[in-house]
mmCIF file of C-alpha atoms in Angstrom:
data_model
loop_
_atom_site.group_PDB
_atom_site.id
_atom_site.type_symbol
_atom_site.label_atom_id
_atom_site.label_comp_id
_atom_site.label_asym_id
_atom_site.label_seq_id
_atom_site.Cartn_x
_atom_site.Cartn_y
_atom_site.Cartn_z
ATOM 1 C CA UNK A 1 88.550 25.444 -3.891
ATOM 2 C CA UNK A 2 87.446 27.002 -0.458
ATOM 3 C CA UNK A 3 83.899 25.042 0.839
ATOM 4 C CA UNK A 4 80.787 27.213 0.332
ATOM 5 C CA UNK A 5 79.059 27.952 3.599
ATOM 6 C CA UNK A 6 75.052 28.958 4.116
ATOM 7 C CA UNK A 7 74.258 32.371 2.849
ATOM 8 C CA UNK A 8 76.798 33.167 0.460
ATOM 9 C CA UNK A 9 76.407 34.285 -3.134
ATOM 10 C CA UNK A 10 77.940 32.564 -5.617
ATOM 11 C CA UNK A 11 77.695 33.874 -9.187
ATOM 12 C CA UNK A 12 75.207 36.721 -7.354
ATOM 13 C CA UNK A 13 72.699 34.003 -6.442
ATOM 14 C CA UNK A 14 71.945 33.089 -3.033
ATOM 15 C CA UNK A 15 72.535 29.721 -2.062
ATOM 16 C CA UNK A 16 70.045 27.242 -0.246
ATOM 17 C CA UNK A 17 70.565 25.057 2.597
ATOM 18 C CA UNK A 18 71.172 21.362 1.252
ATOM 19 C CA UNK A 19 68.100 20.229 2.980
ATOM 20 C CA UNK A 20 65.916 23.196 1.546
ATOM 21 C CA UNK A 21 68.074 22.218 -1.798
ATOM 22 C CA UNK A 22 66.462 18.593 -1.139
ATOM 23 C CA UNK A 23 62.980 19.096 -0.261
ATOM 24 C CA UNK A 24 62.578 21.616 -3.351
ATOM 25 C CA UNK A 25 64.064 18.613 -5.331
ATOM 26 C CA UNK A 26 61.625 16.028 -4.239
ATOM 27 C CA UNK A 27 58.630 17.637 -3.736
ATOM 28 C CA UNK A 28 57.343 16.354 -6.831
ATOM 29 C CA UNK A 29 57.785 12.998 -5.397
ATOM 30 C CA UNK A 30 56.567 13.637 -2.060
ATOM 31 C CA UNK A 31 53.215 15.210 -2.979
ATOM 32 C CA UNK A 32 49.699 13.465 -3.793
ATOM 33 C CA UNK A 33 46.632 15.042 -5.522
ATOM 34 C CA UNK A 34 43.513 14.357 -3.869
ATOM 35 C CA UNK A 35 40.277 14.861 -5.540
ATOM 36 C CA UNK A 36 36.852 14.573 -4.537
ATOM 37 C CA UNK A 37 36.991 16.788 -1.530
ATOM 38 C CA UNK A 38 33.929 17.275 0.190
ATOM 39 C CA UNK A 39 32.926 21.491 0.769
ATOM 40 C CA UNK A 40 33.999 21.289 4.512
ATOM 41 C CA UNK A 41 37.194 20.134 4.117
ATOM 42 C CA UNK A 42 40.065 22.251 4.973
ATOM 43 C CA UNK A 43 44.197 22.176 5.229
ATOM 44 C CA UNK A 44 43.819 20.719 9.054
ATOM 45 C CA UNK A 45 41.166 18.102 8.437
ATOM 46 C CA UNK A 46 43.029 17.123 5.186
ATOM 47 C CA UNK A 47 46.352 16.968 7.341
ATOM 48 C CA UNK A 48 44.995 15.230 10.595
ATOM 49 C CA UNK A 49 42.865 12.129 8.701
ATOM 50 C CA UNK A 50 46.137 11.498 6.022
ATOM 51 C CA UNK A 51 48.500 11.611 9.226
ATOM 52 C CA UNK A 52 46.407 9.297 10.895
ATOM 53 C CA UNK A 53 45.433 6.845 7.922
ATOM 54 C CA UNK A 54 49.418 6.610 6.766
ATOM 55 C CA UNK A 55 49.625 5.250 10.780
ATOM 56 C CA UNK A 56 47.101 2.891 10.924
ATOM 57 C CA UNK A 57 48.098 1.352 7.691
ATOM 58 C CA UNK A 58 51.617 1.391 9.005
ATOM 59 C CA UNK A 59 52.861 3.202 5.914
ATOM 60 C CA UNK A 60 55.267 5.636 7.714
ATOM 61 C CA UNK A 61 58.366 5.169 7.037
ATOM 62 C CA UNK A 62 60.491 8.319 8.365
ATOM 63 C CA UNK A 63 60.164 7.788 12.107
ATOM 64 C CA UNK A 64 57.562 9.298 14.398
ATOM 65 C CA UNK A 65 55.313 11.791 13.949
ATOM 66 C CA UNK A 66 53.066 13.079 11.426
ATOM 67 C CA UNK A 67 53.325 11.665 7.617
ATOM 68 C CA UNK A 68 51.763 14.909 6.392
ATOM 69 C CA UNK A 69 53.709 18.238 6.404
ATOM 70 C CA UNK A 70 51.750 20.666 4.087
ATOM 71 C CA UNK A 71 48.101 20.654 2.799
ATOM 72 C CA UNK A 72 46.876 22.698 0.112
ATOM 73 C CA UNK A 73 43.404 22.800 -0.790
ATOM 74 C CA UNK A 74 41.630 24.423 -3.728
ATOM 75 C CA UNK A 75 38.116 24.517 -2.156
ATOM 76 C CA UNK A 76 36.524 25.895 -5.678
ATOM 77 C CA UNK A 77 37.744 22.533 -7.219
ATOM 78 C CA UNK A 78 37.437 20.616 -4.098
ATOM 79 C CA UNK A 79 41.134 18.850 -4.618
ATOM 80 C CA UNK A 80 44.136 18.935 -2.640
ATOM 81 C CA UNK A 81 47.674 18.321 -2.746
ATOM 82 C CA UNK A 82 49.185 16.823 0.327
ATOM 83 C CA UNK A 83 52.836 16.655 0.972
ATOM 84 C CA UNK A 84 54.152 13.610 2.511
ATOM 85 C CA UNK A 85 57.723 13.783 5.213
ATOM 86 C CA UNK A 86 59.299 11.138 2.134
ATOM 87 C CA UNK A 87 59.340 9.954 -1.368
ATOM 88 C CA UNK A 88 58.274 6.258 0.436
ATOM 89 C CA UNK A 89 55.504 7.597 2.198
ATOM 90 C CA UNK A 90 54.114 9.666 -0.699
ATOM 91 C CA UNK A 91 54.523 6.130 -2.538
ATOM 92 C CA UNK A 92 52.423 4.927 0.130
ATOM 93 C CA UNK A 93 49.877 7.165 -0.023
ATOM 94 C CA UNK A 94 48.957 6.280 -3.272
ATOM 95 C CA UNK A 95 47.451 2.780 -2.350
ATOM 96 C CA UNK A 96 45.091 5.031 -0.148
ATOM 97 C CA UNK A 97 43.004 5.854 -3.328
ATOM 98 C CA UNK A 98 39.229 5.365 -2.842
ATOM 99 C CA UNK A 99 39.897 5.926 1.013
ATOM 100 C CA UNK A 100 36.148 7.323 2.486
ATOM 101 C CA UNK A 101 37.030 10.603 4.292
ATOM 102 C CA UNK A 102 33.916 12.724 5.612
ATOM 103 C CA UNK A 103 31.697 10.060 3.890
ATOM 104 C CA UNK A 104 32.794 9.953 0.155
ATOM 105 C CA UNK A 105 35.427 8.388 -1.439
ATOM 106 C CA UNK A 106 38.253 10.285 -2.711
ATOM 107 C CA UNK A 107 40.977 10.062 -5.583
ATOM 108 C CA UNK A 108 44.268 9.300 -4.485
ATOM 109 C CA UNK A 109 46.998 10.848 -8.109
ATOM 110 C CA UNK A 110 50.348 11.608 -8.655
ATOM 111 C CA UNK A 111 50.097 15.426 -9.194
ATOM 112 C CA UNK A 112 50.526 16.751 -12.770
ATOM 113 C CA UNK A 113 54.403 18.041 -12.344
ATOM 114 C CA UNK A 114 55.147 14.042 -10.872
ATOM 115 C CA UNK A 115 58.806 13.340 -12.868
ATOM 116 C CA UNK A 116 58.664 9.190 -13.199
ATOM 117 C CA UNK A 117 62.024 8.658 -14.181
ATOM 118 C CA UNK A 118 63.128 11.227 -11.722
ATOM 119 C CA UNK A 119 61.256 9.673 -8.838
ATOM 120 C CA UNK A 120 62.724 6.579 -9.315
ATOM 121 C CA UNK A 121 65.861 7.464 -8.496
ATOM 122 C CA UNK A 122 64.669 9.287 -5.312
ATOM 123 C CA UNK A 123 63.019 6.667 -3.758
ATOM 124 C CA UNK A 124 60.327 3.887 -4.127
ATOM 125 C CA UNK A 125 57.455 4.454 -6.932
ATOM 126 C CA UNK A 126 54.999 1.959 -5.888
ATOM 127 C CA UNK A 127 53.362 1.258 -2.315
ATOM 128 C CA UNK A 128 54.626 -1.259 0.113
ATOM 129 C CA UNK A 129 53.113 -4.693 -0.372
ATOM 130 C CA UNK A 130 53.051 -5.091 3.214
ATOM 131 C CA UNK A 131 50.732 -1.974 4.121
ATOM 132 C CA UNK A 132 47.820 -2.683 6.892
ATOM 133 C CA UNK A 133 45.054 -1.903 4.010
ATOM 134 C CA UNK A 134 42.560 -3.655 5.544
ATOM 135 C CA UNK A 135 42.586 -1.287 9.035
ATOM 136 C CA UNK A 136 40.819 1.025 6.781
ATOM 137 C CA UNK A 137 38.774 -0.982 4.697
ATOM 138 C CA UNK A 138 40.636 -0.992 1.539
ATOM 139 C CA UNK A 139 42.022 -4.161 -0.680
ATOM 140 C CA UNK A 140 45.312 -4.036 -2.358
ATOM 141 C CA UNK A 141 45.390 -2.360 -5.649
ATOM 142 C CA UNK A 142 41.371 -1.592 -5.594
ATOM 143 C CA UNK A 143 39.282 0.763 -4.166
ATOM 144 C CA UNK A 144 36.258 -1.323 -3.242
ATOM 145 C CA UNK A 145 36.897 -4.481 -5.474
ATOM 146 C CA UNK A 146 35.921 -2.031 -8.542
ATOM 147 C CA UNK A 147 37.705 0.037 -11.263
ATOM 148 C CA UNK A 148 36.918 2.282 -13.952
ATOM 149 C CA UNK A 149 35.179 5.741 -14.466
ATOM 150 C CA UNK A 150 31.568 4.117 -13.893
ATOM 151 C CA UNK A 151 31.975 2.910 -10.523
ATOM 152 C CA UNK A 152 29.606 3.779 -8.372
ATOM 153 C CA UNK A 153 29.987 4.714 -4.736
ATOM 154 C CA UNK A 154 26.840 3.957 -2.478
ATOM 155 C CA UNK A 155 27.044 5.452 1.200
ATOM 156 C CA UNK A 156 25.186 6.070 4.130
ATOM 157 C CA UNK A 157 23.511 2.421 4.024
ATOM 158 C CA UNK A 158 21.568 1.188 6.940
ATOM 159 C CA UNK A 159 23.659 -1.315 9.048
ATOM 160 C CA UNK A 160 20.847 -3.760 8.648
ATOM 161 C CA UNK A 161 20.588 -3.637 4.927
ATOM 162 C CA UNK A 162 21.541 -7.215 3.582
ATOM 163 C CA UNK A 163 23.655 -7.483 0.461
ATOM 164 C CA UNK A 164 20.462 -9.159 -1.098
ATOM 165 C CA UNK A 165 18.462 -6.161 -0.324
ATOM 166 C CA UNK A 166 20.930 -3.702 -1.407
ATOM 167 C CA UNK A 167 21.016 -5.207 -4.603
ATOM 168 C CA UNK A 168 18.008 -5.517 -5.380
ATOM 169 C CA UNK A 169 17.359 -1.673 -5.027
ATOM 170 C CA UNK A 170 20.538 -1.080 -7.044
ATOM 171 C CA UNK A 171 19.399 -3.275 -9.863
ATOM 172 C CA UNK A 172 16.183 -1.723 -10.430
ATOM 173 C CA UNK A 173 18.076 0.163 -13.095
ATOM 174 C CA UNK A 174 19.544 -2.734 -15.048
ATOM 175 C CA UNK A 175 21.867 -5.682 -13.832
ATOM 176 C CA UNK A 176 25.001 -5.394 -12.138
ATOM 177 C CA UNK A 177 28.416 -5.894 -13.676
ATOM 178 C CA UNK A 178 30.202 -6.098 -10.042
ATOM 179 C CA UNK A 179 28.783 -5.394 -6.539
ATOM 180 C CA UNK A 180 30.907 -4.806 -3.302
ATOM 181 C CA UNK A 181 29.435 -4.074 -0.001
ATOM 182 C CA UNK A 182 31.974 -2.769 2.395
ATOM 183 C CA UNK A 183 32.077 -4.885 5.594
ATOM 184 C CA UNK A 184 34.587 -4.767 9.102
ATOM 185 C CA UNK A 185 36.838 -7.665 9.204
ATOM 186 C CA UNK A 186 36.357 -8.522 12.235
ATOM 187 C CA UNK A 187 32.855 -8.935 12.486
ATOM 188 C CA UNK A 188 31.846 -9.271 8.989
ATOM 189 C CA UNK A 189 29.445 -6.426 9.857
ATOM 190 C CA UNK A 190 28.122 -3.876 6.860
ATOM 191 C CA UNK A 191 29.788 -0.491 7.110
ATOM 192 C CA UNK A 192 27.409 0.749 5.459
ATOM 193 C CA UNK A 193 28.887 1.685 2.325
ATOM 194 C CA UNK A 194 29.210 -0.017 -0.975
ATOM 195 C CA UNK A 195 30.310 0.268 -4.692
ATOM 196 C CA UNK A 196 28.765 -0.922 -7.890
ATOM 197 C CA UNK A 197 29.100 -0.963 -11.907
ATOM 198 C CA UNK A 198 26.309 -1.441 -14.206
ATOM 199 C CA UNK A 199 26.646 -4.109 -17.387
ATOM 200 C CA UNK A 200 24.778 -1.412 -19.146
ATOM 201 C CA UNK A 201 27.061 1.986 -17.993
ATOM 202 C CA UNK A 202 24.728 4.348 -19.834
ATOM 203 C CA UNK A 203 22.049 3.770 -16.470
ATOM 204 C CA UNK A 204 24.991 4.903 -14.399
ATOM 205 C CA UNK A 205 24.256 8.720 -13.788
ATOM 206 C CA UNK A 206 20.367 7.744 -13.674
ATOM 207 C CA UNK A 207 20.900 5.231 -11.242
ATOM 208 C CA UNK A 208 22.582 8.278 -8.949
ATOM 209 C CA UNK A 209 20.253 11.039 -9.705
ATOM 210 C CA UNK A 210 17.863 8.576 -8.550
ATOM 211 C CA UNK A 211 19.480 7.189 -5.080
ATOM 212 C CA UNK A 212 20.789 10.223 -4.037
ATOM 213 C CA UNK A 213 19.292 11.729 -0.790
ATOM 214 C CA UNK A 214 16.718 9.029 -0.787
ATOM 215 C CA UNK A 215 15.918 8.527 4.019
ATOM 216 C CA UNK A 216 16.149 4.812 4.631
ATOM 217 C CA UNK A 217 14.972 4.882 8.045
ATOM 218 C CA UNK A 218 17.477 6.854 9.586
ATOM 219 C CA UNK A 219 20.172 7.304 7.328
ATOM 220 C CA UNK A 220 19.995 9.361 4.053
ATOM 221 C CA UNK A 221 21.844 7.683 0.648
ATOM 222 C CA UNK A 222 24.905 8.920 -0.705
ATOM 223 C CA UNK A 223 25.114 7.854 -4.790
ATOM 224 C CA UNK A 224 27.193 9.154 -6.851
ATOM 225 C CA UNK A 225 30.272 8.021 -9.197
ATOM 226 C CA UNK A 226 33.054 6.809 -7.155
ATOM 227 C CA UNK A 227 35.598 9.387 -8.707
ATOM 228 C CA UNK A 228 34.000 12.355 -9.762
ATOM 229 C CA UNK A 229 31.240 14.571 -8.232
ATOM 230 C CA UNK A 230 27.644 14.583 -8.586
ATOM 231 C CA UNK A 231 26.293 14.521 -11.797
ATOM 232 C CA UNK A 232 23.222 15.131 -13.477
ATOM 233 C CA UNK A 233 21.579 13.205 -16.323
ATOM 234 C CA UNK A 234 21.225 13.948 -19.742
ATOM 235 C CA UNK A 235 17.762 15.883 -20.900
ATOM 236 C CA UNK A 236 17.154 12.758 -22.825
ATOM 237 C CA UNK A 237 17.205 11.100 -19.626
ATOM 238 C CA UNK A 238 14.818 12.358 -17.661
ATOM 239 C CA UNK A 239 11.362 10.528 -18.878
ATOM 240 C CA UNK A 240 13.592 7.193 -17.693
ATOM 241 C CA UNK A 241 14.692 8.812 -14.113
ATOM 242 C CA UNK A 242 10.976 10.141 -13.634
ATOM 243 C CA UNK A 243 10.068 6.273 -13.369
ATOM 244 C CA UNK A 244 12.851 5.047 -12.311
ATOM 245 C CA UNK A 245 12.109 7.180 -9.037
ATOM 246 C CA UNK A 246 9.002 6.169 -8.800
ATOM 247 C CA UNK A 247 10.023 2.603 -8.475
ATOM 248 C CA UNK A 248 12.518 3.651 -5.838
ATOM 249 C CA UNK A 249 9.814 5.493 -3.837
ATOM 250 C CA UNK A 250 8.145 2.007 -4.001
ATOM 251 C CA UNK A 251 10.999 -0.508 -3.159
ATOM 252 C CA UNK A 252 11.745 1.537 -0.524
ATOM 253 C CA UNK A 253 8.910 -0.273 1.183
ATOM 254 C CA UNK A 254 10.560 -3.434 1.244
ATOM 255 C CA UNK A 255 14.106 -2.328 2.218
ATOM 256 C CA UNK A 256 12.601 -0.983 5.900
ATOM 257 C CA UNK A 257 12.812 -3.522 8.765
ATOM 258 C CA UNK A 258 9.837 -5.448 8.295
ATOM 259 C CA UNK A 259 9.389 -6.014 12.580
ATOM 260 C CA UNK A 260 6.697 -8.710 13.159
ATOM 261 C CA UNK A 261 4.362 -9.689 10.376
ATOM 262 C CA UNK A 262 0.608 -8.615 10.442
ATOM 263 C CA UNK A 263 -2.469 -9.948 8.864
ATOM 264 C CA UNK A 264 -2.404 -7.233 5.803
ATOM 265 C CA UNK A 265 -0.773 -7.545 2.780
ATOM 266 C CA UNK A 266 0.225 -4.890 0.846
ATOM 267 C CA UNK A 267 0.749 -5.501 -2.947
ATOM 268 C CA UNK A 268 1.915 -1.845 -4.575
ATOM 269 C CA UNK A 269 3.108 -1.138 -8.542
ATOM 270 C CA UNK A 270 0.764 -4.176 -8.873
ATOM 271 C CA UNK A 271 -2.215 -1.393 -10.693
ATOM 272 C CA UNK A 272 -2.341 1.996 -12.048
ATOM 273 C CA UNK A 273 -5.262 4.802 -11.750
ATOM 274 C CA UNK A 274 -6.099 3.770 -15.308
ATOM 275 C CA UNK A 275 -6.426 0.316 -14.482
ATOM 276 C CA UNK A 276 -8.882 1.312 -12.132
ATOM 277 C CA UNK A 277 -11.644 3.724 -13.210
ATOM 278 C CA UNK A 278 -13.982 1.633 -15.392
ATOM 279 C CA UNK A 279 -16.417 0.383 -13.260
ATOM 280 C CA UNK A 280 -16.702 -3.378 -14.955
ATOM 281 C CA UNK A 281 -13.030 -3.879 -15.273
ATOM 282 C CA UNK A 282 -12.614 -2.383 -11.495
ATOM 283 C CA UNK A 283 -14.753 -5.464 -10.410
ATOM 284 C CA UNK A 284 -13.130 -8.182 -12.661
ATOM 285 C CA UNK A 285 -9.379 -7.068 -10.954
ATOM 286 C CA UNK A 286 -11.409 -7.526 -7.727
ATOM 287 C CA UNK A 287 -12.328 -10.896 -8.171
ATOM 288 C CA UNK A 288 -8.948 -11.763 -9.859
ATOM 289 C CA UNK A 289 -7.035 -10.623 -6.506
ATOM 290 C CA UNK A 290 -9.541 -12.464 -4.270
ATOM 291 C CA UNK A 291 -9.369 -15.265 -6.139
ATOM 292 C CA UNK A 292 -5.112 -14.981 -6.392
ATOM 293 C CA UNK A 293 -4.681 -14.074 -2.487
ATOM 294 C CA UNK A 294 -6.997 -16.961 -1.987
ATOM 295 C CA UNK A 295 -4.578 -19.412 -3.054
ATOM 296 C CA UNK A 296 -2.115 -18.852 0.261
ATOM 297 C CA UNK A 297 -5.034 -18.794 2.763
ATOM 298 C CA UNK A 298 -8.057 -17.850 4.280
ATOM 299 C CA UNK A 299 -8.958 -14.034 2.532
ATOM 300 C CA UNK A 300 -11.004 -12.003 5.236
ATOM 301 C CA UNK A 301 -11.121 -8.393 3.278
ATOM 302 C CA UNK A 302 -9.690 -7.626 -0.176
ATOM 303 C CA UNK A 303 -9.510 -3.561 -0.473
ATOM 304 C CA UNK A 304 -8.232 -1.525 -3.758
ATOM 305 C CA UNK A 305 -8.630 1.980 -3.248
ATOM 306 C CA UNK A 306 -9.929 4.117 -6.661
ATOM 307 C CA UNK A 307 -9.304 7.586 -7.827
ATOM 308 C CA UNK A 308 -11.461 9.919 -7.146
ATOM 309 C CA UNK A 309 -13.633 10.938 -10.498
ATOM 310 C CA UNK A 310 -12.551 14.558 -9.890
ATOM 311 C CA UNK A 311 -9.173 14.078 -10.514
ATOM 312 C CA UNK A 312 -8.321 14.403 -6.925
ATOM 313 C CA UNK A 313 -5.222 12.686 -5.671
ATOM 314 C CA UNK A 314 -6.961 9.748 -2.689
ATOM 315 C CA UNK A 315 -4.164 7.913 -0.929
ATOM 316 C CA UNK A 316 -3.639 4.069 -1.720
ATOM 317 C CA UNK A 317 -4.364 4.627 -5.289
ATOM 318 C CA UNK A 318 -2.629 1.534 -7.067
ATOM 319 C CA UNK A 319 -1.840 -0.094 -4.370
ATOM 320 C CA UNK A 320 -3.789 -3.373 -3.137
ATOM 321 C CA UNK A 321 -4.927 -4.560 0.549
ATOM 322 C CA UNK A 322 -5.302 -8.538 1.153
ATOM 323 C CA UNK A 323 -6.655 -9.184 5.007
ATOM 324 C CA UNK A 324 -6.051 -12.452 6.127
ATOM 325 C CA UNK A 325 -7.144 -14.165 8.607
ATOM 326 C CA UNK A 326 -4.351 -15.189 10.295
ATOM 327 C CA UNK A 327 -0.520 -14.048 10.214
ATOM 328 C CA UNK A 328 -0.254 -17.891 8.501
ATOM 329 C CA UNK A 329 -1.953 -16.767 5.355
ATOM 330 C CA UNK A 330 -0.928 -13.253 4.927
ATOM 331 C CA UNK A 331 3.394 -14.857 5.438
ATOM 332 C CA UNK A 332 2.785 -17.336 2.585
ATOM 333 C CA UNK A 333 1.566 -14.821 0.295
ATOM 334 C CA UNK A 334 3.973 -12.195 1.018
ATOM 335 C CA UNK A 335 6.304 -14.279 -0.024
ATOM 336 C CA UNK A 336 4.437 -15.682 -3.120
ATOM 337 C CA UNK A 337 3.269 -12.546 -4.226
ATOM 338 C CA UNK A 338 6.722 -9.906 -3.234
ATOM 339 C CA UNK A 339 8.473 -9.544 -7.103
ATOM 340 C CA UNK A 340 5.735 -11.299 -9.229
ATOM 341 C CA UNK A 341 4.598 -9.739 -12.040
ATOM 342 C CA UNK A 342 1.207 -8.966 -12.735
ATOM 343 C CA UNK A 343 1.002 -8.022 -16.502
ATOM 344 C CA UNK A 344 3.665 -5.517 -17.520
ATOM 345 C CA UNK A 345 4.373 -4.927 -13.208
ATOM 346 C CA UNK A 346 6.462 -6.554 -10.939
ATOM 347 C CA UNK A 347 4.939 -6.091 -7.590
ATOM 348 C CA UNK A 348 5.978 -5.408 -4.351
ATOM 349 C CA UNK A 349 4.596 -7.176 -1.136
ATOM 350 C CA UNK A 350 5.313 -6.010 2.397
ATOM 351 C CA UNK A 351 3.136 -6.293 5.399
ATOM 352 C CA UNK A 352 0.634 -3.423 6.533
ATOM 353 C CA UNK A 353 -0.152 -2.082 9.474
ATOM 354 C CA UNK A 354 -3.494 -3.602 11.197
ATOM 355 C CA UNK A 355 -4.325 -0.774 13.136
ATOM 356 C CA UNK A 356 -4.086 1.512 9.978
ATOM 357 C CA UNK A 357 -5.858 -0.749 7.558
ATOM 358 C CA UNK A 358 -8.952 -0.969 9.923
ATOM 359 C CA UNK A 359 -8.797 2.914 10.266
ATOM 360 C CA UNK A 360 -9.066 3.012 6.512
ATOM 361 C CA UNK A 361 -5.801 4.690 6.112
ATOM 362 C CA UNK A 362 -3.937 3.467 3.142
ATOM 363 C CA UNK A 363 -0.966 5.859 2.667
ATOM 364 C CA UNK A 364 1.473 4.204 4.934
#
């Protein structure tokens, strides 16, 4: 037996290097899928954020430098596969799933040609129970507290967005099965992302056709399922979305920072134009709001803008204005009248601006 040295044939074949030998062996070990890419991610971003994530959630475990080695991205599909220095770190890398990277969550897999039984004997299957999760805002074994294909991801929330608030926008498509808003440990600050499942899943791609896109003051929402892209509801869906937004539009109201409260109360989803275009029953709501706002103080003005006969769209249609006449009354029943129901509506209180309402501009 004479030893074999690099670059000769043997049987006509060439022969690898024993470390080329072993990479090409473990490769399937040492690789993770990554789905959910967003359109302007490429091999260097990919490679840079992983590198720097593995470190911070001290999951390197082949010495300095990088954790990543190769990236390759199939933008059509918007995955990746990411190959990791070591079997441990790829191991790792898998309790990074649901990690947010350029403001979505993404899928952290095992790629298809992953060998189980193989990769056991290469190195450790399952991540370190001592990785630094928390440095990037993810719990051991979960991605957000949540599981499952209906999981909702909810991004790009104001900071000052309570979890009471968030909720109730969220559950103006059915009640909530879980709920997980996203905050530093540190400070116990929002960071301004969140994740949800419905009790009723069949609201789930409604609920992000809906949110999507929607400005809250300076931010614009992210919605969509937590591990796909966006989807689109079903045709027989749409009459529910149509109203759904329109709620949406509506609560919207409440969810902005309220500042100092004014003398004007603004009840909206409390009417609709129907409601409102016979002359006799336009004077009997009248009198019932007058004599309802009465009951939380002293009512200066009580103003409920009509459509126009012509069919022409006024602003302030539907909605209601109760002047007080002090910032006393107009508190109490703002917080009387904010999520009563008035018939087959539950309505929506927030202050209005003085200097508009006296103006007679009612599309604020």
């Amino acid at each position: 037996m004479f030893p074999l040295t690099t670059g000769q044939h043997f049987g006509g074949l060439p022969l690898m290097p024993v470390q080329a030998m072993t990479q090409q062996a473990t490769r399937h070990a040492r690789r993770v899928y990554v789905g959910g890419l967003s359109p302007t991610a490429n091999e260097q971003s990919v490679a840079t954020f992983f590198s720097q994530v593995m470190a911070a959630i001290c999951g390197n475990t082949a010495g300095p430098g990088d954790a990543v080695v190769n990236v390759y991205i199939n933008h059509e599909k918007k995955f990746a596969f990411v190959e990791m220095r070591s079997v441990e770190e790829a191991s790792n890398a898998m309790a990074l799933d649901g990690i947010i990277f350029e403001g979505a969550p993404v899928k952290v897999r095992r790629p298809s040609d992953y060998n189980p039984s193989l990769a056991a004997t290469l190195g450790p299957s399952q991540p370190s129970p001592n990785l630094n999760l928390a440095a990037v805002g993810l719990s051991p074994g979960s991605a957000g507290g949540l599981e499952g294909p209906d999981r909702i991801f909810v991004g790009g929330l104001p900071y000052y967005f309570t979890e009471v608030q968030i909720r109730e926008l969220l559950e103006s498509f059915g009640p909530l099965r879980g709920f997980d808003l996203v905050k530093d440990r540190e400070t116990g600050n929002s960071k301004g992302y969140a994740f949800c499942i419905y009790q009723d899943l069949s609201v789930t791609d409604i609920a992000c056709a809906a949110l999507n896109g929607i400005k809250m003051g300076d931010k614009t929402l992210t919605v969509r399922r937590a591990n796909q892209g966006a989807t689109q509801p079903k045709p027989e869906q749409e009459s529910i979305l149509q109203h759904v937004q329109q709620q949406i539009a509506l609560q919207r109201l409440i969810l902005q920072p309220q500042g100092l409260p004014t003398k004007v109360v603004c009840l909206t989803q409390a009417l609709s134009e129907d409601d409102l275009r016979d002359d006799d029953e336009y004077d009997d709501i009248v009198e019932d709001m007058r004599q309802e706002g009465g009951k939380h103080g002293a009512l200066v003005n009580v103003v409920i803008p009509r459509p126009n006969p012509n069919g022409e769209p006024l602003p302030g249609v539907g909605k209601v204005f109760l002047e007080y006449s002090d910032v006393e009354g107009s508190q109490k029943a703002q917080a009387a009248m904010n999520g009563r129901r008035f018939g087959e509506n539950q309505v929506i209180a927030v202050f209005y601006p003085e200097n508009k309402f006296a103006q007679g501009e009612y599309d604020a």
